[in-house]
Structure formats: structure tokens, C-alpha cells
Amino acid sequence: MVDLTELMENEVFMAYASYTTIILSKMMFMSTATAFYRLTRKVFANPEDCAGFGKGENAKKYLRTDDRVERVRRAHLNDLENIVPFLGIGLLYSLSGPDLSTALLHFRLFVGARIYHTIAYLTPLPQPNRALAFFVGYGVTFSMAYRLLKSQLYL
Amino acid sequence: MVDLTELMENEVFMAYASYTTIILSKMMFMSTATAFYRLTRKVFANPEDCAGFGKGENAKKYLRTDDRVERVRRAHLNDLENIVPFLGIGLLYSLSGPDLSTALLHFRLFVGARIYHTIAYLTPLPQPNRALAFFVGYGVTFSMAYRLLKSQLYL
Amino acid sequence: MVDLTELMENEVFMAYASYTTIILSKMMFMSTATAFYRLTRKVFANPEDCAGFGKGENAKKYLRTDDRVERVRRAHLNDLENIVPFLGIGLLYSLSGPDLSTALLHFRLFVGARIYHTIAYLTPLPQPNRALAFFVGYGVTFSMAYRLLKSQLYL
């Protein structure tokens, strides 16, 4: 039987595991933020969710949209759209034997950019703060994809 | 050449593979559910999709939203938001050498909670059924993330 | 320390890595397409995004939705819903020791179908072009999931 713990002794893979766990945990925090705004602002998407706030027609008035809730949801969806490519491409990149320092640079830039993107989206900070954060994360993922396709292409 | 089938002889990894395949297949079922309601209720998002139901203005009346379809779509998006972190964190957790019984407990609770979440969302069951299902899945993923960051952190 | 580069000498895994990198890069292109249409059509979701196009009430008129932008966003979400299962199930399938030719058939069909799906969605081509592309990708993923659950089930 292969000793899987050996995989975790590879430094690049351990770094990938650490940064991925951090950024996925950050993404999960968006669900909590949505729930927080829905409850404090009484803004719901489902009739069964407002049942505790009144009966019949009285409860239905909480079935509405709210700028703040929609903003958090857009930030969450943008996370999904960008963290999913990082998850897949980053894993394969980590297994392709890059230099440790190059890999760390990629992972740190990506995680930093996505955390800054969330801050810029939720505050909100004026543009181009959010756009720059988006493009740094995007560029890092493409840089890893480019290295993979250049060195490992098998079609 | 490394014998990859050895990886599949690791019991924790095989359990991760089995539960992940099941929960991703369940998530894919949501697409079928959306298609089913769109076709039976004649509710479409694209003009080309209603072309078979009439010509010109007659077809355009099917470009609308529907409570049932929107409910399935919300359940699907919630699946994406929660299964993506499980996919990444669960993979890394499986490779970090946990006890088989602890790992099985995590995987079973997560898959059970997400299946119950879908049932609670689509029926719909009164709250807090869906909220509890959500938090069980969320807690399981955080528990795996915590173990990873505690034992393998490399920043 | 395990030599991870060995994993990349496995032909099935290298093929998975190549096709996954290609299809995730294609998915990332959808963000660029959304940004392109938002900027050229002046259609924004956030007040801070229109600040460069005018002041106060003058800028607010760009906070609107647009058919073209919504179409790209639906195509992007459909990608997420289908590429995430491929990412997870395809990885586990690649590690389960399939024939190289069978694996290549699965990966090529999936990537071809998803690229055709995007073309059919954005052009848009009349149905059933998009529906067929969707079901080919869906069927390929289920075929891999079926093989996994048949040969590796551990619950």
C-alpha cells in the first residue's frame, strides 16, 4: 500500500494544500455573510424562511431582494468562478514539479488577491481596486495553466 | 512509472472517491430537475429554447420565471457553493492520513446532510430542516479544514 | 520523499491534466466575455463600476441588465455546474486505472462538447444544438462516475 503521507511531505504540495484550504474557507465565509444580512435585514428568497417573522401575507413581505444581500451573493459567485479554476489547475501545477519559490509566489499572490477582492467588493472600495484584485488572481491562474500546457501537454 | 492503482488501495482515499462521486452525481441531478420543470411548465430563459412551442410573439410568452424553477436553481447553486469546498478540502484531508473511522464519519455526515438539504429545499420542508442540513455539511467541511491547517500548515 | 513527477509520467493522468487545464481556461474566458460586454454596452451591477461613466444620477442609469450580458452569465454558470463534476469525477477516474484509449475518448468528448456548448449558447444556434452538447458532456461524466462506483465503491 502506498504511503500517502509521503505526498504531504512534498513542500510544494503542502503549500498548495495550505493555501487552498485557506481560500476555500474564506469562500465558505460568504455563505455566513449572506445568512447574516438575510436575517438582520429580513430579506428572504423562500416562503418557508420567513415563517418565523409573521403569518400569511405578513410574512410574504420579507420575500424581497436587497442591495447588500445581492452584493454578497455576487462576490460569492465571483469567488466560485475563480477559485474552481485555481483548485483544478493549482493541483495539477503542484504535481508537475515546479520550483518551491515560484509555486509559493503563485499561491500567495492568488490568495492575497482573492481576499483583497472580497474586501473591495463588500466595503465597497472605488474601482479599479476590485478589478485589479480580479486580474491578479486571473493572471496567476493563467500563468500556472500556461506552464502546465507548455510542459505536460498530452492530447 | 508509478502504479496509480495503489492510491485506490488506500481505504480513506477509496471512501473519499466513493462519497465524492455520489454527491457530485446528486448535484448533476439538479440540472435534470431544472430541465424537467422548464419543459413541463414551459418556462424558459432563452428565445431559442421556446422556438418549438410557437412562433414569434406566441413563443416569447414562455420567456418568464417560475417559483418552482427558481427554487431548484437556488438549491443547485447552494450545492455548488458547498460541494466545491468539500471537493478540495476533502481531497487534501484524505491525503493527510486521517483515521479511517474519523474520515468515514466526516464523509457520511456530509453526503447525508447534503442529500437531506436537497429534500428539504425541494419539498419544501419547514425551517429549520434546511438550515440544519446546511450547517451539518458546513461544520463537517470546517472540521476537515481545521485538521488540515493544524497539522500541515506551510505558508 | 515521493517523486511527484512520476505521477505526471502516467499517460492517463497527463491526459486528464491537459484536458482539464484546457476546459478550465475556457471557463475563465467567460469572465472576460462578461467584462467585454459590460464595458462595451455600459451595463453594470455595482454603482462603483459606473463611476467612470458619469456622476450621481447620470451614472446610475448604467445599473441595468442586458440580454447579451445575461446570456454570457448563464453560459458561465452552466459551465460551473458541469465542469465541477468533471473536475472531481475525472480526477478519481484517472486514478482508478482506466484504459488510455477509453480515458482519452471520455476527455475528448467532454471538452469538445463543452466548447460546442459555449458556441451554441453565445451565437446562439437553434436548439437542439445546445441541448445535445449539454447531454454529451453530462453523459460522459456519468459514464466515468458509473465506472468508479462499480469498481471502487467503499461506503
Short mmCIF file of C-alpha atoms in Angstrom, two decimals:
data_model
loop_
_atom_site.label_atom_id
_atom_site.label_comp_id
_atom_site.label_asym_id
_atom_site.label_seq_id
_atom_site.Cartn_x
_atom_site.Cartn_y
_atom_site.Cartn_z
CA MET A 1 0.00 0.00 0.00
CA VAL A 2 1.33 3.41 -0.94
CA ASP A 3 2.12 5.68 1.98
CA LEU A 4 0.01 8.70 1.17
CA THR A 5 1.52 10.74 3.94
CA GLU A 6 4.59 10.92 1.68
CA LEU A 7 2.60 13.20 -0.62
CA MET A 8 2.19 15.59 2.28
CA GLU A 9 5.98 15.65 2.75
CA ASN A 10 6.37 17.32 -0.64
CA GLU A 11 6.74 21.00 0.17
CA VAL A 12 5.00 22.36 -2.94
CA PHE A 13 2.03 20.07 -2.34
CA MET A 14 1.85 21.06 1.34
CA ALA A 15 1.89 24.74 0.35
CA TYR A 16 -0.89 24.09 -2.19
CA ALA A 17 -2.90 22.26 0.49
CA SER A 18 -2.48 25.13 2.98
CA TYR A 19 -3.37 27.97 0.62
CA THR A 20 -6.27 26.06 -0.93
CA THR A 21 -7.73 25.27 2.48
CA ILE A 22 -7.48 28.94 3.45
CA ILE A 23 -9.11 30.30 0.30
CA LEU A 24 -11.89 27.69 0.31
CA SER A 25 -12.61 28.52 3.97
CA LYS A 26 -12.78 32.21 3.01
CA MET A 27 -15.25 31.33 0.26
CA MET A 28 -17.39 29.41 2.76
CA PHE A 29 -17.46 32.53 4.93
CA MET A 30 -19.51 34.19 2.16
CA SER A 31 -22.44 31.86 2.99
CA THR A 32 -22.33 33.08 6.58
CA ALA A 33 -22.23 36.70 5.40
CA THR A 34 -25.30 36.12 3.20
CA ALA A 35 -27.16 34.46 6.07
CA PHE A 36 -26.18 37.33 8.41
CA TYR A 37 -27.57 40.02 6.07
CA ARG A 38 -30.69 37.98 5.28
CA LEU A 39 -31.52 37.62 8.99
CA THR A 40 -30.61 41.14 10.14
CA ARG A 41 -32.35 42.80 7.16
CA LYS A 42 -35.22 40.30 6.95
CA VAL A 43 -34.72 39.61 3.25
CA PHE A 44 -35.55 36.09 2.12
CA ALA A 45 -35.82 34.06 -1.06
CA ASN A 46 -38.09 31.27 0.23
CA PRO A 47 -41.55 31.50 1.87
CA GLU A 48 -40.59 28.87 4.49
CA ASP A 49 -37.67 31.06 5.61
CA CYS A 50 -39.89 33.97 6.67
CA ALA A 51 -42.42 31.80 8.56
CA GLY A 52 -40.83 32.79 11.87
CA PHE A 53 -41.35 36.51 11.16
CA GLY A 54 -45.12 36.55 10.76
CA LYS A 55 -48.06 34.64 9.36
CA GLY A 56 -49.56 34.58 5.86
CA GLU A 57 -49.45 37.89 3.98
CA ASN A 58 -47.46 39.47 6.80
CA ALA A 59 -44.57 37.06 6.20
CA LYS A 60 -44.65 37.39 2.42
CA LYS A 61 -43.44 40.98 2.56
CA TYR A 62 -39.98 39.64 3.50
CA LEU A 63 -39.73 37.82 0.15
CA ARG A 64 -37.70 40.57 -1.49
CA THR A 65 -34.24 41.44 -2.74
CA ASP A 66 -31.80 43.78 -1.06
CA ASP A 67 -28.72 45.58 -2.43
CA ARG A 68 -26.48 44.40 0.37
CA VAL A 69 -27.53 40.73 0.08
CA GLU A 70 -27.19 40.81 -3.71
CA ARG A 71 -23.71 42.31 -3.38
CA VAL A 72 -22.55 39.47 -1.11
CA ARG A 73 -24.09 36.93 -3.49
CA ARG A 74 -22.25 38.45 -6.48
CA ALA A 75 -18.97 38.34 -4.53
CA HIS A 76 -19.66 34.69 -3.66
CA LEU A 77 -20.38 33.73 -7.27
CA ASN A 78 -17.24 35.56 -8.43
CA ASP A 79 -15.28 33.53 -5.87
CA LEU A 80 -16.74 30.29 -7.24
CA GLU A 81 -15.92 31.29 -10.83
CA ASN A 82 -12.29 32.00 -9.93
CA ILE A 83 -11.47 29.57 -7.13
CA VAL A 84 -12.70 26.49 -9.07
CA PRO A 85 -10.06 27.01 -11.84
CA PHE A 86 -7.40 27.61 -9.16
CA LEU A 87 -8.44 24.40 -7.38
CA GLY A 88 -8.02 22.26 -10.51
CA ILE A 89 -5.13 24.00 -12.26
CA GLY A 90 -3.27 24.59 -8.98
CA LEU A 91 -3.48 20.90 -8.04
CA LEU A 92 -2.09 19.75 -11.39
CA TYR A 93 0.55 22.50 -11.32
CA SER A 94 1.66 21.37 -7.85
CA LEU A 95 2.10 17.82 -9.13
CA SER A 96 4.10 18.95 -12.18
CA GLY A 97 7.24 19.68 -10.10
CA PRO A 98 7.60 23.49 -10.11
CA ASP A 99 10.26 25.31 -8.04
CA LEU A 100 9.09 25.81 -4.47
CA SER A 101 9.71 29.57 -4.55
CA THR A 102 7.83 30.03 -7.87
CA ALA A 103 4.92 27.96 -6.58
CA LEU A 104 4.75 29.90 -3.31
CA LEU A 105 4.73 33.18 -5.27
CA HIS A 106 1.73 31.96 -7.30
CA PHE A 107 -0.22 30.69 -4.30
CA ARG A 108 0.44 33.77 -2.14
CA LEU A 109 -0.49 36.22 -4.89
CA PHE A 110 -3.70 34.32 -5.66
CA VAL A 111 -4.87 34.04 -2.06
CA GLY A 112 -3.92 37.65 -1.30
CA ALA A 113 -5.69 38.92 -4.43
CA ARG A 114 -8.90 37.00 -3.70
CA ILE A 115 -9.02 38.19 -0.07
CA TYR A 116 -8.49 41.77 -1.29
CA HIS A 117 -11.20 41.21 -3.93
CA THR A 118 -13.70 40.29 -1.20
CA ILE A 119 -12.75 43.36 0.87
CA ALA A 120 -13.03 45.61 -2.21
CA TYR A 121 -16.43 44.09 -3.12
CA LEU A 122 -18.03 44.20 0.32
CA THR A 123 -16.77 47.62 1.53
CA PRO A 124 -17.14 48.65 -1.43
CA LEU A 125 -13.88 50.30 -2.44
CA PRO A 126 -13.87 52.51 -5.57
CA GLN A 127 -12.72 50.93 -8.83
CA PRO A 128 -10.16 49.86 -10.01
CA ASN A 129 -9.48 48.16 -6.63
CA ARG A 130 -11.78 45.22 -7.29
CA ALA A 131 -10.82 44.97 -10.99
CA LEU A 132 -7.10 44.85 -10.14
CA ALA A 133 -7.63 42.18 -7.48
CA PHE A 134 -9.63 40.15 -10.01
CA PHE A 135 -6.95 40.39 -12.71
CA VAL A 136 -4.09 39.45 -10.37
CA GLY A 137 -5.90 36.23 -9.39
CA TYR A 138 -6.84 35.59 -13.03
CA GLY A 139 -3.26 36.14 -14.23
CA VAL A 140 -1.80 33.82 -11.60
CA THR A 141 -4.15 31.01 -12.64
CA PHE A 142 -3.35 31.52 -16.33
CA SER A 143 0.37 31.53 -15.55
CA MET A 144 0.02 28.08 -13.93
CA ALA A 145 -2.15 26.84 -16.83
CA TYR A 146 0.44 28.06 -19.33
CA ARG A 147 3.26 26.21 -17.55
CA LEU A 148 1.16 23.04 -17.44
CA LEU A 149 0.22 23.11 -21.11
CA LYS A 150 3.77 24.00 -22.17
CA SER A 151 5.43 21.17 -20.27
CA GLN A 152 2.83 18.40 -19.97
CA LEU A 153 0.55 18.57 -22.98
CA TYR A 154 -0.90 15.16 -23.87
CA LEU A 155 -3.93 15.30 -26.18
CA MET B 1 6.13 4.55 -13.82
CA VAL B 2 4.18 4.89 -10.60
CA ASP B 3 1.37 2.39 -10.13
CA LEU B 4 -1.57 4.69 -9.57
CA THR B 5 -3.89 1.84 -8.72
CA GLU B 6 -2.04 1.76 -5.38
CA LEU B 7 -3.69 5.05 -4.50
CA MET B 8 -7.05 3.37 -4.89
CA GLU B 9 -5.97 0.66 -2.42
CA ASN B 10 -5.82 3.26 0.35
CA GLU B 11 -9.12 2.85 2.19
CA VAL B 12 -9.58 6.50 3.16
CA PHE B 13 -8.95 7.60 -0.43
CA MET B 14 -11.38 4.98 -1.79
CA ALA B 15 -14.03 6.18 0.67
CA TYR B 16 -13.42 9.79 -0.42
CA ALA B 17 -13.70 8.72 -4.08
CA SER B 18 -16.98 6.89 -3.45
CA TYR B 19 -18.71 9.62 -1.43
CA THR B 20 -17.48 12.38 -3.74
CA THR B 21 -18.76 10.54 -6.82
CA ILE B 22 -22.15 10.08 -5.15
CA ILE B 23 -22.56 13.70 -4.08
CA LEU B 24 -21.35 15.09 -7.44
CA SER B 25 -23.82 12.79 -9.23
CA LYS B 26 -26.57 14.09 -6.93
CA MET B 27 -25.56 17.65 -7.83
CA MET B 28 -25.75 16.79 -11.53
CA PHE B 29 -29.29 15.53 -10.96
CA MET B 30 -30.27 19.16 -10.21
CA SER B 31 -29.69 20.03 -13.89
CA THR B 32 -32.16 17.34 -14.88
CA ALA B 33 -34.67 18.64 -12.32
CA THR B 34 -34.36 22.17 -13.75
CA ALA B 35 -34.82 20.87 -17.31
CA PHE B 36 -37.85 18.81 -16.21
CA TYR B 37 -39.62 21.81 -14.65
CA ARG B 38 -38.69 24.11 -17.55
CA LEU B 39 -40.20 21.70 -20.08
CA THR B 40 -43.34 20.67 -18.13
CA ARG B 41 -44.11 24.26 -17.04
CA LYS B 42 -42.92 25.90 -20.28
CA VAL B 43 -40.64 28.37 -18.54
CA PHE B 44 -37.51 29.34 -20.46
CA ALA B 45 -34.59 31.73 -20.21
CA ASN B 46 -33.58 31.81 -23.92
CA PRO B 47 -35.66 32.68 -27.00
CA GLU B 48 -34.21 29.73 -28.95
CA ASP B 49 -35.48 27.34 -26.26
CA CYS B 50 -39.15 28.25 -26.82
CA ALA B 51 -39.00 28.08 -30.63
CA GLY B 52 -40.63 24.63 -30.56
CA PHE B 53 -43.67 25.96 -28.64
CA GLY B 54 -44.85 28.60 -31.06
CA LYS B 55 -43.71 31.30 -33.47
CA GLY B 56 -42.76 34.95 -32.84
CA GLU B 57 -44.73 36.72 -30.11
CA ASN B 58 -46.52 33.49 -29.26
CA ALA B 59 -43.22 31.88 -28.22
CA LYS B 60 -41.97 34.91 -26.30
CA LYS B 61 -44.61 34.49 -23.61
CA TYR B 62 -42.64 31.45 -22.35
CA LEU B 63 -39.64 33.68 -21.53
CA ARG B 64 -40.54 34.02 -17.88
CA THR B 65 -39.53 32.97 -14.39
CA ASP B 66 -41.31 30.44 -12.23
CA ASP B 67 -41.18 29.82 -8.47
CA ARG B 68 -40.54 26.11 -8.87
CA VAL B 69 -37.72 26.54 -11.39
CA GLU B 70 -36.09 29.29 -9.31
CA ARG B 71 -36.26 27.06 -6.23
CA VAL B 72 -34.41 24.23 -8.00
CA ARG B 73 -31.83 26.72 -9.27
CA ARG B 74 -31.23 28.09 -5.77
CA ALA B 75 -30.77 24.54 -4.45
CA HIS B 76 -28.32 23.84 -7.28
CA LEU B 77 -26.27 26.98 -6.57
CA ASN B 78 -26.21 26.16 -2.86
CA ASP B 79 -24.88 22.71 -3.78
CA LEU B 80 -22.11 24.28 -5.86
CA GLU B 81 -21.17 26.68 -3.05
CA ASN B 82 -20.87 23.83 -0.55
CA ILE B 83 -19.68 20.84 -2.61
CA VAL B 84 -16.73 22.73 -4.17
CA PRO B 85 -15.11 23.32 -0.73
CA PHE B 86 -15.78 19.66 0.18
CA LEU B 87 -14.17 18.53 -3.08
CA GLY B 88 -10.94 20.43 -2.44
CA ILE B 89 -10.66 20.22 1.35
CA GLY B 90 -11.86 16.60 1.41
CA LEU B 91 -9.22 15.55 -1.15
CA LEU B 92 -6.39 17.16 0.81
CA TYR B 93 -7.79 15.80 4.09
CA SER B 94 -7.90 12.28 2.61
CA LEU B 95 -4.23 12.58 1.65
CA SER B 96 -3.21 13.83 5.12
CA GLY B 97 -3.56 10.39 6.70
CA PRO B 98 -6.63 10.62 8.97
CA ASP B 99 -8.10 7.61 10.83
CA LEU B 100 -10.40 5.61 8.58
CA SER B 101 -13.30 5.74 11.06
CA THR B 102 -12.97 9.53 11.55
CA ALA B 103 -12.79 10.09 7.81
CA LEU B 104 -15.83 7.88 7.16
CA LEU B 105 -17.79 9.81 9.80
CA HIS B 106 -16.97 13.10 8.03
CA PHE B 107 -17.84 11.81 4.55
CA ARG B 108 -21.09 10.11 5.63
CA LEU B 109 -22.32 13.12 7.58
CA PHE B 110 -21.54 15.48 4.69
CA VAL B 111 -23.21 13.37 2.00
CA GLY B 112 -26.22 12.62 4.22
CA ALA B 113 -26.61 16.30 5.15
CA ARG B 114 -26.43 17.49 1.51
CA ILE B 115 -28.98 14.90 0.34
CA TYR B 116 -31.29 15.95 3.19
CA HIS B 117 -30.69 19.61 2.24
CA THR B 118 -31.95 18.93 -1.29
CA ILE B 119 -35.03 17.09 0.01
CA ALA B 120 -35.74 19.93 2.47
CA TYR B 121 -35.28 22.56 -0.27
CA LEU B 122 -37.37 20.91 -2.99
CA THR B 123 -40.28 19.58 -0.88
CA PRO B 124 -40.07 22.23 0.81
CA LEU B 125 -39.88 21.21 4.48
CA PRO B 126 -40.43 23.92 7.13
CA GLN B 127 -37.36 25.54 8.66
CA PRO B 128 -35.08 24.73 10.44
CA ASN B 129 -34.80 21.48 8.40
CA ARG B 130 -32.85 23.07 5.56
CA ALA B 131 -30.79 25.31 7.85
CA LEU B 132 -29.72 22.34 9.99
CA ALA B 133 -28.77 20.28 6.93
CA PHE B 134 -26.73 23.23 5.68
CA PHE B 135 -24.87 23.70 8.97
CA VAL B 136 -24.04 19.99 9.35
CA GLY B 137 -22.39 19.97 5.91
CA TYR B 138 -20.69 23.29 6.65
CA GLY B 139 -19.39 22.08 10.03
CA VAL B 140 -18.01 18.85 8.55
CA THR B 141 -16.04 20.78 5.92
CA PHE B 142 -14.67 23.21 8.50
CA SER B 143 -13.68 20.31 10.75
CA MET B 144 -11.59 18.83 7.91
CA ALA B 145 -10.11 22.28 7.10
CA TYR B 146 -9.19 22.76 10.77
CA ARG B 147 -7.37 19.42 10.92
CA LEU B 148 -5.51 20.24 7.71
CA LEU B 149 -4.38 23.69 8.85
CA LYS B 150 -3.44 22.40 12.32
CA SER B 151 -1.26 19.57 11.04
CA GLN B 152 0.01 20.62 7.61
CA LEU B 153 0.30 24.37 7.53
CA TYR B 154 3.03 25.54 5.16
CA LEU B 155 2.81 29.21 4.24
CA MET C 1 10.19 11.93 -0.30
CA VAL C 2 7.90 10.73 -3.05
CA ASP C 3 8.83 11.83 -6.55
CA LEU C 4 5.67 13.53 -7.66
CA THR C 5 6.89 13.95 -11.19
CA GLU C 6 6.23 10.19 -11.52
CA LEU C 7 2.51 10.92 -11.36
CA MET C 8 2.92 13.11 -14.43
CA GLU C 9 4.54 10.19 -16.28
CA ASN C 10 1.27 8.28 -16.12
CA GLU C 11 -0.31 8.84 -19.54
CA VAL C 12 -3.95 8.83 -18.37
CA PHE C 13 -3.15 11.36 -15.66
CA MET C 14 -1.24 13.58 -18.11
CA ALA C 15 -4.19 13.49 -20.49
CA TYR C 16 -6.56 14.38 -17.64
CA ALA C 17 -4.24 17.26 -16.65
CA SER C 18 -4.12 18.59 -20.24
CA TYR C 19 -7.86 18.44 -20.96
CA THR C 20 -8.78 19.80 -17.53
CA THR C 21 -6.42 22.75 -17.93
CA ILE C 22 -7.92 23.50 -21.36
CA ILE C 23 -11.54 23.37 -20.24
CA LEU C 24 -10.89 25.40 -17.06
CA SER C 25 -9.09 28.04 -19.17
CA LYS C 26 -12.09 28.12 -21.49
CA MET C 27 -14.37 28.64 -18.47
CA MET C 28 -12.19 31.52 -17.28
CA PHE C 29 -12.60 33.13 -20.71
CA MET C 30 -16.31 33.58 -19.85
CA SER C 31 -15.33 36.19 -17.22
CA THR C 32 -13.52 38.16 -19.93
CA ALA C 33 -16.55 37.88 -22.21
CA THR C 34 -18.81 39.23 -19.45
CA ALA C 35 -16.41 42.11 -18.78
CA PHE C 36 -16.21 42.88 -22.51
CA TYR C 37 -20.00 43.13 -22.92
CA ARG C 38 -20.40 45.09 -19.66
CA LEU C 39 -17.87 47.70 -20.81
CA THR C 40 -18.92 47.98 -24.46
CA ARG C 41 -22.65 48.08 -23.62
CA LYS C 42 -22.26 50.06 -20.38
CA VAL C 43 -24.26 47.59 -18.29
CA PHE C 44 -23.16 47.26 -14.68
CA ALA C 45 -24.24 45.55 -11.48
CA ASN C 46 -22.42 47.80 -8.98
CA PRO C 47 -22.62 51.60 -8.51
CA GLU C 48 -18.82 51.85 -8.11
CA ASP C 49 -18.37 50.25 -11.56
CA CYS C 50 -20.19 53.06 -13.40
CA ALA C 51 -18.42 55.91 -11.56
CA GLY C 52 -16.14 56.45 -14.56
CA PHE C 53 -19.10 56.99 -16.90
CA GLY C 54 -20.71 59.96 -15.18
CA LYS C 55 -21.60 61.43 -11.81
CA GLY C 56 -24.57 60.80 -9.49
CA GLU C 57 -27.90 60.16 -11.23
CA ASN C 58 -26.17 60.19 -14.60
CA ALA C 59 -24.10 57.14 -13.66
CA LYS C 60 -27.00 55.24 -12.09
CA LYS C 61 -28.66 54.74 -15.45
CA TYR C 62 -25.95 52.17 -16.26
CA LEU C 63 -27.10 49.96 -13.38
CA ARG C 64 -29.23 47.73 -15.55
CA THR C 65 -29.43 44.26 -17.06
CA ASP C 66 -28.84 43.38 -20.70
CA ASP C 67 -29.83 40.29 -22.70
CA ARG C 68 -26.34 39.74 -24.04
CA VAL C 69 -24.64 40.01 -20.63
CA GLU C 70 -27.24 37.74 -19.01
CA ARG C 71 -26.70 35.17 -21.77
CA VAL C 72 -22.94 35.05 -21.12
CA ARG C 73 -23.59 34.77 -17.38
CA ARG C 74 -25.99 31.83 -17.90
CA ALA C 75 -23.40 30.09 -20.10
CA HIS C 76 -20.77 30.69 -17.40
CA LEU C 77 -22.97 29.25 -14.64
CA ASN C 78 -23.80 26.23 -16.79
CA ASP C 79 -20.06 25.70 -17.24
CA LEU C 80 -19.52 25.79 -13.48
CA GLU C 81 -22.37 23.33 -12.89
CA ASN C 82 -20.91 20.85 -15.36
CA ILE C 83 -17.14 21.35 -15.14
CA VAL C 84 -17.04 20.96 -11.33
CA PRO C 85 -18.37 17.36 -11.51
CA PHE C 86 -15.94 16.61 -14.35
CA LEU C 87 -13.05 18.02 -12.28
CA GLY C 88 -13.78 15.75 -9.30
CA ILE C 89 -15.08 12.61 -11.02
CA GLY C 90 -12.48 12.86 -13.82
CA LEU C 91 -9.61 13.07 -11.31
CA LEU C 92 -10.76 10.00 -9.39
CA TYR C 93 -11.49 8.15 -12.65
CA SER C 94 -7.95 8.92 -13.89
CA LEU C 95 -6.52 7.43 -10.69
CA SER C 96 -8.65 4.28 -10.96
CA GLY C 97 -6.54 2.83 -13.78
CA PRO C 98 -8.76 3.01 -16.91
CA ASP C 99 -7.51 2.08 -20.42
CA LEU C 100 -5.71 5.02 -22.03
CA SER C 101 -7.89 4.90 -25.16
CA THR C 102 -11.15 4.79 -23.15
CA ALA C 103 -9.99 7.65 -20.95
CA LEU C 104 -8.96 9.77 -23.95
CA LEU C 105 -12.37 9.16 -25.55
CA HIS C 106 -14.09 10.44 -22.39
CA PHE C 107 -11.88 13.53 -22.04
CA ARG C 108 -12.05 14.49 -25.73
CA LEU C 109 -15.82 14.11 -25.91
CA PHE C 110 -16.31 16.17 -22.75
CA VAL C 111 -14.02 19.02 -23.77
CA GLY C 112 -15.39 19.07 -27.33
CA ALA C 113 -18.98 19.06 -26.09
CA ARG C 114 -18.42 21.90 -23.62
CA ILE C 115 -16.66 24.07 -26.22
CA TYR C 116 -19.53 23.43 -28.64
CA HIS C 117 -22.00 24.23 -25.83
CA THR C 118 -20.40 27.66 -25.39
CA ILE C 119 -20.50 28.34 -29.14
CA ALA C 120 -24.15 27.22 -29.32
CA TYR C 121 -25.06 29.39 -26.31
CA LEU C 122 -23.28 32.59 -27.36
CA THR C 123 -24.08 32.57 -31.11
CA PRO C 124 -26.92 31.44 -30.35
CA LEU C 125 -27.52 28.37 -32.50
CA PRO C 126 -31.08 26.98 -32.72
CA GLN C 127 -31.98 24.10 -30.43
CA PRO C 128 -31.24 21.20 -30.10
CA ASN C 129 -27.58 22.22 -30.66
CA ARG C 130 -27.05 23.42 -27.11
CA ALA C 131 -29.14 20.64 -25.55
CA LEU C 132 -27.17 17.95 -27.38
CA ALA C 133 -23.82 19.47 -26.36
CA PHE C 134 -25.07 19.56 -22.77
CA PHE C 135 -26.16 15.91 -22.78
CA VAL C 136 -22.93 14.64 -24.33
CA GLY C 137 -20.91 16.29 -21.54
CA TYR C 138 -23.39 15.06 -18.94
CA GLY C 139 -23.31 11.50 -20.28
CA VAL C 140 -19.51 11.38 -20.33
CA THR C 141 -19.33 12.46 -16.68
CA PHE C 142 -21.97 9.89 -15.66
CA SER C 143 -20.10 7.19 -17.57
CA MET C 144 -16.96 7.91 -15.52
CA ALA C 145 -18.98 8.05 -12.29
CA TYR C 146 -20.60 4.69 -13.11
CA ARG C 147 -17.22 3.05 -13.68
CA LEU C 148 -15.91 4.47 -10.41
CA LEU C 149 -18.88 3.32 -8.34
CA LYS C 150 -18.90 -0.11 -9.99
CA SER C 151 -15.24 -0.83 -9.38
CA GLN C 152 -14.23 1.19 -6.29
CA LEU C 153 -17.26 1.53 -4.04
CA TYR C 154 -16.28 1.83 -0.37
CA LEU C 155 -19.05 3.14 1.86
#
